[in-house]
Amino acid sequence: MSSSVDTIRGLAEQEYKWGFVTDIAEDRAPKGLNEDIIRLISARKQEPEWMLEWRLNALRHWFRMRREEGEPKWANLTIAPIDYQAISYYSAPKQKPQLENLDQVDPEILRTYEKLGIPLTEQKLLAGVAVDAVFDSVSVATTFKGKLAEMGVIFCSFSEAVQKHPELVKKYLGSVVPHTDNFYAALNAAVFTDGSFVYVPKGVRCPMELSTYFRINAAETGQFERTLIVADEGATVSYLEGCTAPIRDENQLHAAVVELVALDNAQIKYSTVQNWYPGDKEGRGGIYNFVTKRGKCLGVNSKISWTQVETGSAITWKYPSCILQGDNSVGEFYSVALTNNRQQADTGTKMIHIGKNTRSTIVSKGISAGYGQNTYRGQVKIMKSATGARNYTQCDSLLIGDRCGAHTFPYIEVRNATARMEHEASTSKIGENQLFYLRQRGLTAEDAVSMIVNGFCKTVFKELPMEFAVEAQKLLGVSLEGSVG
Amino acid sequence: MALLEIQDLHASVGGHEILKGVNLTLNAGEVHSIMGPNGSGKSTLAQVLARRETYEVTRGRVLFDGKDLLDMQPEEAAREGLFMAFQYPVEIPGIGNAYFLRSALNAIRKHRGQDELDAMDFLPLYKERMKLLEMDDKLMNRAVNEGFSGGEKKRNEILQMTVLEPKLAILDETDSGLDIDALRIVAQGVNAMRSPERAFLVITHYQRLLDYITPDFVHVLVDGKIVRSGGPELALELEDKGYGSAEVDAPEALHA
Ligand SMILES: Nc1ncnc2c1ncn2[C@@H]1O[C@H](COP(=O)(O)OP(=O)(O)OP(=O)(O)O)[C@@H](O)[C@H]1O
Ligand SMILES: [Mg+2]
């Protein structure tokens, strides 16, 4: 992504972020989870009473789920037990120690930045090296915020939205992913500390791609993020999340919730690149990324499109989904998930067709290398009311080496005879003949694999915003390192 | 110094010995043709030279431009200037032909210490070579060989050769599957590349290719050995009498 645009986004976000830090007296809550902790979080954030009640309600439900059923067990994942009482659920964002120059940064990390083509200034920011001049154009940030405000677009932190736009938050929070939805969604509802909020008013086409965090900030996103995006009638918005730079985090468990709401004729495009720390070659360490993402096409002719590139995390459990409630609404899911070494991913989507003539498209590309295990899990449900519904699913797996695995679980439920369903699936191995062909032309085995994999993912990458796509391609190459040899 | 020197080369695949002592020397500027019955080991020889790992070299020595070729990885051989046009070109879905070829060229240029070409620098070269081979513009940005007709694939191999400008080009039955016009065009591409610094090893079954690309030497490979070598007239004789007659002569004399 062009760094100037990013810089602007980053500055816009920074304003609240750093301001927020100074409000906080204490740095970190004691470990453990109980009602007092929730009250503490809510108090620190000076939340209104209704917000606290909402959290407490979720917490009680979570305790009940934990007692009665525990974590979801249906995924094709091996997860070491998580001690929820050993986690500190609140800590103020801290600034990283400043280094003098890039020589002080781990050369391994620098090499990765270089391969990803991250500009020098951003490398410094990412690594916590002091930067001057380039970043101090506050006026640019003001212009950015000003322009959005002029059009009535609200783009702020979740905390700020609770304070300034309580009526919108109250109306839509939990309307797509209720706290009862699943174990991690309940946990998130109770303890979430921050995230982003977007509201695009009627008829407004958001003039720029919105990005949660500039890369540097992404390194500090919360463990339990909450995002809510509402596109009012006829509104359009494109939102980018994540970044390609490898992100390390002390917190092993990440349980985010993202809710999207599209009213009549509205369109939301949500793109993610996720590259959390995957753990080492033997599978030690690494992030557990347990995310609930769902969009509701509430209005007629509305459209929600998810595009994701998942290369990081030790374990990914994630199913960005669409509820197609409005007549003629459209849901899309384009996904690339790569697992290398000991990584595991169980990811896919749910398309729930309720309205008439609703259409959904699913394109999933799973790549497994090393000992990686990659599962596609998708559900397409055509309700009785969904006359004329259509779904197209394409689900391809690519294996590199013979110690990895690819698994596909498509669930199809059709209750209306007029539905039209198309399903295509394939599993292939990177052919020795393809590798040899590329190597005969002068490419290294590693570059050859990277090229073949990028070709395999092409249909998904072309859904990403241009600059994001370029980065995603490089990211795949880097993530595949050591997968041949 | 010879550009390619093959001495007593033995190679097997899946435990079967296919090459049983090949001797062959190519000097820069020469065009050699290899003919021989199906299954005699022509493609095996080509792929061993291109360093395909599935073929195990059990004996012998190959020097390429003075360096030990058998010590090289496929990409190293390619970067040193060895090119093989595949008998069965491979499809790489999703990767544009121009992008692929530019990546390959840059890998080679980098090895030679030359600057890499960006898309803008590369395009004129690519277009010019496509024109030389009378290739349809619509193929320009298609994925590598994907959905190409048999003839288009073969032409694409030669296109790559003309862009990569190797020292040694091995053409494995590039003529099969080509119509008359395509054959002439491909031959033109090869002839345009003939130069005192470059050598060709042309594997074919048919004299008709050699009508266009006149070889300096013709060798006959039977059962993993070169059984006869001669000038261009040998190809005509083979066309006339078949391979049966080739085995009669002792090959060694011709290699002295
Ligand atoms: N991967 C392989 N596994 C087993 N046998 C192989 C393999 N590759 C080649 N062979 C065998 O080696 C022999 C020589 O094959 P090769 O492809 O070199 O012949 P060729 O002279 O190029 O034939 P053609 O004129 O039909 O192209 C054949 O008998 C073939 O079946
Ligand atoms: Mg052959």
JSON list of N, CA, C and O in Angstrom, two decimals, chain A residues 23-60:
[
{"chain": "A", "resi": 23, "resn": "ASP", "atom": "N", "xyz": [-4.57, 9.18, 29.48]},
{"chain": "A", "resi": 23, "resn": "ASP", "atom": "CA", "xyz": [-5.70, 9.12, 30.43]},
{"chain": "A", "resi": 23, "resn": "ASP", "atom": "C", "xyz": [-5.52, 8.02, 31.47]},
{"chain": "A", "resi": 23, "resn": "ASP", "atom": "O", "xyz": [-6.23, 7.96, 32.45]},
{"chain": "A", "resi": 24, "resn": "ILE", "atom": "N", "xyz": [-4.63, 7.13, 31.19]},
{"chain": "A", "resi": 24, "resn": "ILE", "atom": "CA", "xyz": [-4.56, 5.93, 32.01]},
{"chain": "A", "resi": 24, "resn": "ILE", "atom": "C", "xyz": [-3.49, 6.05, 33.09]},
{"chain": "A", "resi": 24, "resn": "ILE", "atom": "O", "xyz": [-2.34, 6.35, 32.82]},
{"chain": "A", "resi": 25, "resn": "ALA", "atom": "N", "xyz": [-3.93, 5.83, 34.30]},
{"chain": "A", "resi": 25, "resn": "ALA", "atom": "CA", "xyz": [-2.98, 5.90, 35.40]},
{"chain": "A", "resi": 25, "resn": "ALA", "atom": "C", "xyz": [-2.20, 4.60, 35.48]},
{"chain": "A", "resi": 25, "resn": "ALA", "atom": "O", "xyz": [-0.97, 4.59, 35.54]},
{"chain": "A", "resi": 26, "resn": "GLU", "atom": "N", "xyz": [-2.93, 3.51, 35.46]},
{"chain": "A", "resi": 26, "resn": "GLU", "atom": "CA", "xyz": [-2.27, 2.22, 35.60]},
{"chain": "A", "resi": 26, "resn": "GLU", "atom": "C", "xyz": [-2.04, 1.57, 34.26]},
{"chain": "A", "resi": 26, "resn": "GLU", "atom": "O", "xyz": [-2.72, 1.86, 33.29]},
{"chain": "A", "resi": 27, "resn": "ASP", "atom": "N", "xyz": [-1.12, 0.66, 34.23]},
{"chain": "A", "resi": 27, "resn": "ASP", "atom": "CA", "xyz": [-0.74, 0.06, 32.98]},
{"chain": "A", "resi": 27, "resn": "ASP", "atom": "C", "xyz": [-1.51, -1.22, 32.68]},
{"chain": "A", "resi": 27, "resn": "ASP", "atom": "O", "xyz": [-1.89, -1.49, 31.57]},
{"chain": "A", "resi": 28, "resn": "ARG", "atom": "N", "xyz": [-1.73, -2.01, 33.67]},
{"chain": "A", "resi": 28, "resn": "ARG", "atom": "CA", "xyz": [-2.18, -3.37, 33.43]},
{"chain": "A", "resi": 28, "resn": "ARG", "atom": "C", "xyz": [-3.10, -3.86, 34.55]},
{"chain": "A", "resi": 28, "resn": "ARG", "atom": "O", "xyz": [-2.82, -3.63, 35.73]},
{"chain": "A", "resi": 29, "resn": "ALA", "atom": "N", "xyz": [-4.17, -4.55, 34.17]},
{"chain": "A", "resi": 29, "resn": "ALA", "atom": "CA", "xyz": [-5.06, -5.12, 35.19]},
{"chain": "A", "resi": 29, "resn": "ALA", "atom": "C", "xyz": [-4.47, -6.41, 35.72]},
{"chain": "A", "resi": 29, "resn": "ALA", "atom": "O", "xyz": [-3.70, -7.07, 35.03]},
{"chain": "A", "resi": 30, "resn": "PRO", "atom": "N", "xyz": [-4.83, -6.78, 36.96]},
{"chain": "A", "resi": 30, "resn": "PRO", "atom": "CA", "xyz": [-4.35, -8.08, 37.46]},
{"chain": "A", "resi": 30, "resn": "PRO", "atom": "C", "xyz": [-4.90, -9.21, 36.59]},
{"chain": "A", "resi": 30, "resn": "PRO", "atom": "O", "xyz": [-5.93, -9.06, 35.93]},
{"chain": "A", "resi": 31, "resn": "LYS", "atom": "N", "xyz": [-4.18, -10.34, 36.59]},
{"chain": "A", "resi": 31, "resn": "LYS", "atom": "CA", "xyz": [-4.63, -11.47, 35.79]},
{"chain": "A", "resi": 31, "resn": "LYS", "atom": "C", "xyz": [-5.96, -12.01, 36.29]},
{"chain": "A", "resi": 31, "resn": "LYS", "atom": "O", "xyz": [-6.29, -11.87, 37.47]},
{"chain": "A", "resi": 32, "resn": "GLY", "atom": "N", "xyz": [-6.69, -12.62, 35.38]},
{"chain": "A", "resi": 32, "resn": "GLY", "atom": "CA", "xyz": [-7.92, -13.26, 35.79]},
{"chain": "A", "resi": 32, "resn": "GLY", "atom": "C", "xyz": [-9.14, -12.61, 35.19]},
{"chain": "A", "resi": 32, "resn": "GLY", "atom": "O", "xyz": [-9.08, -11.50, 34.67]},
{"chain": "A", "resi": 33, "resn": "LEU", "atom": "N", "xyz": [-10.25, -13.34, 35.27]},
{"chain": "A", "resi": 33, "resn": "LEU", "atom": "CA", "xyz": [-11.49, -12.85, 34.67]},
{"chain": "A", "resi": 33, "resn": "LEU", "atom": "C", "xyz": [-12.64, -13.04, 35.64]},
{"chain": "A", "resi": 33, "resn": "LEU", "atom": "O", "xyz": [-12.93, -14.14, 36.08]},
{"chain": "A", "resi": 34, "resn": "ASN", "atom": "N", "xyz": [-13.25, -11.90, 36.02]},
{"chain": "A", "resi": 34, "resn": "ASN", "atom": "CA", "xyz": [-14.44, -11.94, 36.87]},
{"chain": "A", "resi": 34, "resn": "ASN", "atom": "C", "xyz": [-15.17, -10.62, 36.69]},
{"chain": "A", "resi": 34, "resn": "ASN", "atom": "O", "xyz": [-14.72, -9.75, 35.93]},
{"chain": "A", "resi": 35, "resn": "GLU", "atom": "N", "xyz": [-16.27, -10.44, 37.36]},
{"chain": "A", "resi": 35, "resn": "GLU", "atom": "CA", "xyz": [-17.08, -9.24, 37.13]},
{"chain": "A", "resi": 35, "resn": "GLU", "atom": "C", "xyz": [-16.32, -7.97, 37.51]},
{"chain": "A", "resi": 35, "resn": "GLU", "atom": "O", "xyz": [-16.50, -6.93, 36.88]},
{"chain": "A", "resi": 36, "resn": "ASP", "atom": "N", "xyz": [-15.48, -8.07, 38.52]},
{"chain": "A", "resi": 36, "resn": "ASP", "atom": "CA", "xyz": [-14.73, -6.89, 38.94]},
{"chain": "A", "resi": 36, "resn": "ASP", "atom": "C", "xyz": [-13.79, -6.40, 37.83]},
{"chain": "A", "resi": 36, "resn": "ASP", "atom": "O", "xyz": [-13.62, -5.20, 37.64]},
{"chain": "A", "resi": 37, "resn": "ILE", "atom": "N", "xyz": [-13.20, -7.37, 37.16]},
{"chain": "A", "resi": 37, "resn": "ILE", "atom": "CA", "xyz": [-12.30, -6.99, 36.06]},
{"chain": "A", "resi": 37, "resn": "ILE", "atom": "C", "xyz": [-13.08, -6.27, 34.98]},
{"chain": "A", "resi": 37, "resn": "ILE", "atom": "O", "xyz": [-12.63, -5.26, 34.43]},
{"chain": "A", "resi": 38, "resn": "ILE", "atom": "N", "xyz": [-14.26, -6.77, 34.67]},
{"chain": "A", "resi": 38, "resn": "ILE", "atom": "CA", "xyz": [-15.09, -6.13, 33.65]},
{"chain": "A", "resi": 38, "resn": "ILE", "atom": "C", "xyz": [-15.44, -4.71, 34.09]},
{"chain": "A", "resi": 38, "resn": "ILE", "atom": "O", "xyz": [-15.38, -3.76, 33.30]},
{"chain": "A", "resi": 39, "resn": "ARG", "atom": "N", "xyz": [-15.78, -4.57, 35.38]},
{"chain": "A", "resi": 39, "resn": "ARG", "atom": "CA", "xyz": [-16.11, -3.23, 35.89]},
{"chain": "A", "resi": 39, "resn": "ARG", "atom": "C", "xyz": [-14.89, -2.31, 35.77]},
{"chain": "A", "resi": 39, "resn": "ARG", "atom": "O", "xyz": [-15.03, -1.12, 35.45]},
{"chain": "A", "resi": 40, "resn": "LEU", "atom": "N", "xyz": [-13.74, -2.88, 36.03]},
{"chain": "A", "resi": 40, "resn": "LEU", "atom": "CA", "xyz": [-12.51, -2.08, 35.94]},
{"chain": "A", "resi": 40, "resn": "LEU", "atom": "C", "xyz": [-12.27, -1.61, 34.50]},
{"chain": "A", "resi": 40, "resn": "LEU", "atom": "O", "xyz": [-12.02, -0.43, 34.26]},
{"chain": "A", "resi": 41, "resn": "ILE", "atom": "N", "xyz": [-12.42, -2.55, 33.55]},
{"chain": "A", "resi": 41, "resn": "ILE", "atom": "CA", "xyz": [-12.22, -2.18, 32.14]},
{"chain": "A", "resi": 41, "resn": "ILE", "atom": "C", "xyz": [-13.20, -1.06, 31.78]},
{"chain": "A", "resi": 41, "resn": "ILE", "atom": "O", "xyz": [-12.82, -0.03, 31.22]},
{"chain": "A", "resi": 42, "resn": "SER", "atom": "N", "xyz": [-14.44, -1.27, 32.12]},
{"chain": "A", "resi": 42, "resn": "SER", "atom": "CA", "xyz": [-15.49, -0.32, 31.75]},
{"chain": "A", "resi": 42, "resn": "SER", "atom": "C", "xyz": [-15.24, 1.04, 32.39]},
{"chain": "A", "resi": 42, "resn": "SER", "atom": "O", "xyz": [-15.45, 2.08, 31.76]},
{"chain": "A", "resi": 43, "resn": "ALA", "atom": "N", "xyz": [-14.78, 1.01, 33.64]},
{"chain": "A", "resi": 43, "resn": "ALA", "atom": "CA", "xyz": [-14.52, 2.27, 34.35]},
{"chain": "A", "resi": 43, "resn": "ALA", "atom": "C", "xyz": [-13.35, 3.01, 33.72]},
{"chain": "A", "resi": 43, "resn": "ALA", "atom": "O", "xyz": [-13.40, 4.22, 33.49]},
{"chain": "A", "resi": 44, "resn": "ARG", "atom": "N", "xyz": [-12.28, 2.26, 33.42]},
{"chain": "A", "resi": 44, "resn": "ARG", "atom": "CA", "xyz": [-11.11, 2.88, 32.79]},
{"chain": "A", "resi": 44, "resn": "ARG", "atom": "C", "xyz": [-11.50, 3.58, 31.50]},
{"chain": "A", "resi": 44, "resn": "ARG", "atom": "O", "xyz": [-10.95, 4.60, 31.14]},
{"chain": "A", "resi": 45, "resn": "LYS", "atom": "N", "xyz": [-12.44, 2.99, 30.83]},
{"chain": "A", "resi": 45, "resn": "LYS", "atom": "CA", "xyz": [-12.84, 3.55, 29.55]},
{"chain": "A", "resi": 45, "resn": "LYS", "atom": "C", "xyz": [-14.00, 4.52, 29.68]},
{"chain": "A", "resi": 45, "resn": "LYS", "atom": "O", "xyz": [-14.51, 5.01, 28.69]},
{"chain": "A", "resi": 46, "resn": "GLN", "atom": "N", "xyz": [-14.34, 4.79, 30.96]},
{"chain": "A", "resi": 46, "resn": "GLN", "atom": "CA", "xyz": [-15.42, 5.74, 31.27]},
{"chain": "A", "resi": 46, "resn": "GLN", "atom": "C", "xyz": [-16.68, 5.46, 30.46]},
{"chain": "A", "resi": 46, "resn": "GLN", "atom": "O", "xyz": [-17.28, 6.34, 29.86]},
{"chain": "A", "resi": 47, "resn": "GLU", "atom": "N", "xyz": [-17.05, 4.21, 30.47]},
{"chain": "A", "resi": 47, "resn": "GLU", "atom": "CA", "xyz": [-18.20, 3.81, 29.66]},
{"chain": "A", "resi": 47, "resn": "GLU", "atom": "C", "xyz": [-19.51, 4.10, 30.36]},
{"chain": "A", "resi": 47, "resn": "GLU", "atom": "O", "xyz": [-19.58, 4.06, 31.59]},
{"chain": "A", "resi": 48, "resn": "PRO", "atom": "N", "xyz": [-20.56, 4.31, 29.58]},
{"chain": "A", "resi": 48, "resn": "PRO", "atom": "CA", "xyz": [-21.89, 4.47, 30.17]},
{"chain": "A", "resi": 48, "resn": "PRO", "atom": "C", "xyz": [-22.37, 3.14, 30.77]},
{"chain": "A", "resi": 48, "resn": "PRO", "atom": "O", "xyz": [-21.85, 2.07, 30.42]},
{"chain": "A", "resi": 49, "resn": "GLU", "atom": "N", "xyz": [-23.35, 3.25, 31.62]},
{"chain": "A", "resi": 49, "resn": "GLU", "atom": "CA", "xyz": [-23.89, 2.10, 32.33]},
{"chain": "A", "resi": 49, "resn": "GLU", "atom": "C", "xyz": [-24.34, 0.97, 31.38]},
{"chain": "A", "resi": 49, "resn": "GLU", "atom": "O", "xyz": [-24.06, -0.20, 31.62]},
{"chain": "A", "resi": 50, "resn": "TRP", "atom": "N", "xyz": [-25.01, 1.33, 30.29]},
{"chain": "A", "resi": 50, "resn": "TRP", "atom": "CA", "xyz": [-25.54, 0.29, 29.38]},
{"chain": "A", "resi": 50, "resn": "TRP", "atom": "C", "xyz": [-24.44, -0.57, 28.79]},
{"chain": "A", "resi": 50, "resn": "TRP", "atom": "O", "xyz": [-24.62, -1.75, 28.54]},
{"chain": "A", "resi": 51, "resn": "MET", "atom": "N", "xyz": [-23.29, 0.07, 28.59]},
{"chain": "A", "resi": 51, "resn": "MET", "atom": "CA", "xyz": [-22.17, -0.67, 28.02]},
{"chain": "A", "resi": 51, "resn": "MET", "atom": "C", "xyz": [-21.65, -1.69, 29.02]},
{"chain": "A", "resi": 51, "resn": "MET", "atom": "O", "xyz": [-21.37, -2.85, 28.68]},
{"chain": "A", "resi": 52, "resn": "LEU", "atom": "N", "xyz": [-21.55, -1.23, 30.27]},
{"chain": "A", "resi": 52, "resn": "LEU", "atom": "CA", "xyz": [-21.10, -2.14, 31.32]},
{"chain": "A", "resi": 52, "resn": "LEU", "atom": "C", "xyz": [-22.06, -3.33, 31.45]},
{"chain": "A", "resi": 52, "resn": "LEU", "atom": "O", "xyz": [-21.63, -4.48, 31.54]},
{"chain": "A", "resi": 53, "resn": "GLU", "atom": "N", "xyz": [-23.34, -3.03, 31.43]},
{"chain": "A", "resi": 53, "resn": "GLU", "atom": "CA", "xyz": [-24.35, -4.10, 31.56]},
{"chain": "A", "resi": 53, "resn": "GLU", "atom": "C", "xyz": [-24.22, -5.11, 30.41]},
{"chain": "A", "resi": 53, "resn": "GLU", "atom": "O", "xyz": [-24.33, -6.31, 30.61]},
{"chain": "A", "resi": 54, "resn": "TRP", "atom": "N", "xyz": [-23.98, -4.57, 29.25]},
{"chain": "A", "resi": 54, "resn": "TRP", "atom": "CA", "xyz": [-23.86, -5.41, 28.05]},
{"chain": "A", "resi": 54, "resn": "TRP", "atom": "C", "xyz": [-22.68, -6.37, 28.22]},
{"chain": "A", "resi": 54, "resn": "TRP", "atom": "O", "xyz": [-22.76, -7.56, 27.94]},
{"chain": "A", "resi": 55, "resn": "ARG", "atom": "N", "xyz": [-21.58, -5.82, 28.73]},
{"chain": "A", "resi": 55, "resn": "ARG", "atom": "CA", "xyz": [-20.39, -6.64, 28.97]},
{"chain": "A", "resi": 55, "resn": "ARG", "atom": "C", "xyz": [-20.65, -7.72, 30.02]},
{"chain": "A", "resi": 55, "resn": "ARG", "atom": "O", "xyz": [-20.29, -8.89, 29.83]},
{"chain": "A", "resi": 56, "resn": "LEU", "atom": "N", "xyz": [-21.27, -7.31, 31.12]},
{"chain": "A", "resi": 56, "resn": "LEU", "atom": "CA", "xyz": [-21.51, -8.25, 32.22]},
{"chain": "A", "resi": 56, "resn": "LEU", "atom": "C", "xyz": [-22.41, -9.40, 31.78]},
{"chain": "A", "resi": 56, "resn": "LEU", "atom": "O", "xyz": [-22.19, -10.56, 32.14]},
{"chain": "A", "resi": 57, "resn": "ASN", "atom": "N", "xyz": [-23.39, -9.03, 31.00]},
{"chain": "A", "resi": 57, "resn": "ASN", "atom": "CA", "xyz": [-24.30, -10.02, 30.47]},
{"chain": "A", "resi": 57, "resn": "ASN", "atom": "C", "xyz": [-23.55, -11.07, 29.66]},
{"chain": "A", "resi": 57, "resn": "ASN", "atom": "O", "xyz": [-23.78, -12.28, 29.78]},
{"chain": "A", "resi": 58, "resn": "ALA", "atom": "N", "xyz": [-22.63, -10.57, 28.84]},
{"chain": "A", "resi": 58, "resn": "ALA", "atom": "CA", "xyz": [-21.83, -11.46, 28.00]},
{"chain": "A", "resi": 58, "resn": "ALA", "atom": "C", "xyz": [-20.93, -12.34, 28.87]},
{"chain": "A", "resi": 58, "resn": "ALA", "atom": "O", "xyz": [-20.78, -13.54, 28.62]},
{"chain": "A", "resi": 59, "resn": "LEU", "atom": "N", "xyz": [-20.37, -11.73, 29.90]},
{"chain": "A", "resi": 59, "resn": "LEU", "atom": "CA", "xyz": [-19.47, -12.49, 30.77]},
{"chain": "A", "resi": 59, "resn": "LEU", "atom": "C", "xyz": [-20.22, -13.65, 31.43]},
{"chain": "A", "resi": 59, "resn": "LEU", "atom": "O", "xyz": [-19.72, -14.77, 31.48]},
{"chain": "A", "resi": 60, "resn": "ARG", "atom": "N", "xyz": [-21.42, -13.35, 31.92]},
{"chain": "A", "resi": 60, "resn": "ARG", "atom": "CA", "xyz": [-22.21, -14.40, 32.58]},
{"chain": "A", "resi": 60, "resn": "ARG", "atom": "C", "xyz": [-22.49, -15.53, 31.61]},
{"chain": "A", "resi": 60, "resn": "ARG", "atom": "O", "xyz": [-22.40, -16.70, 31.94]}
]
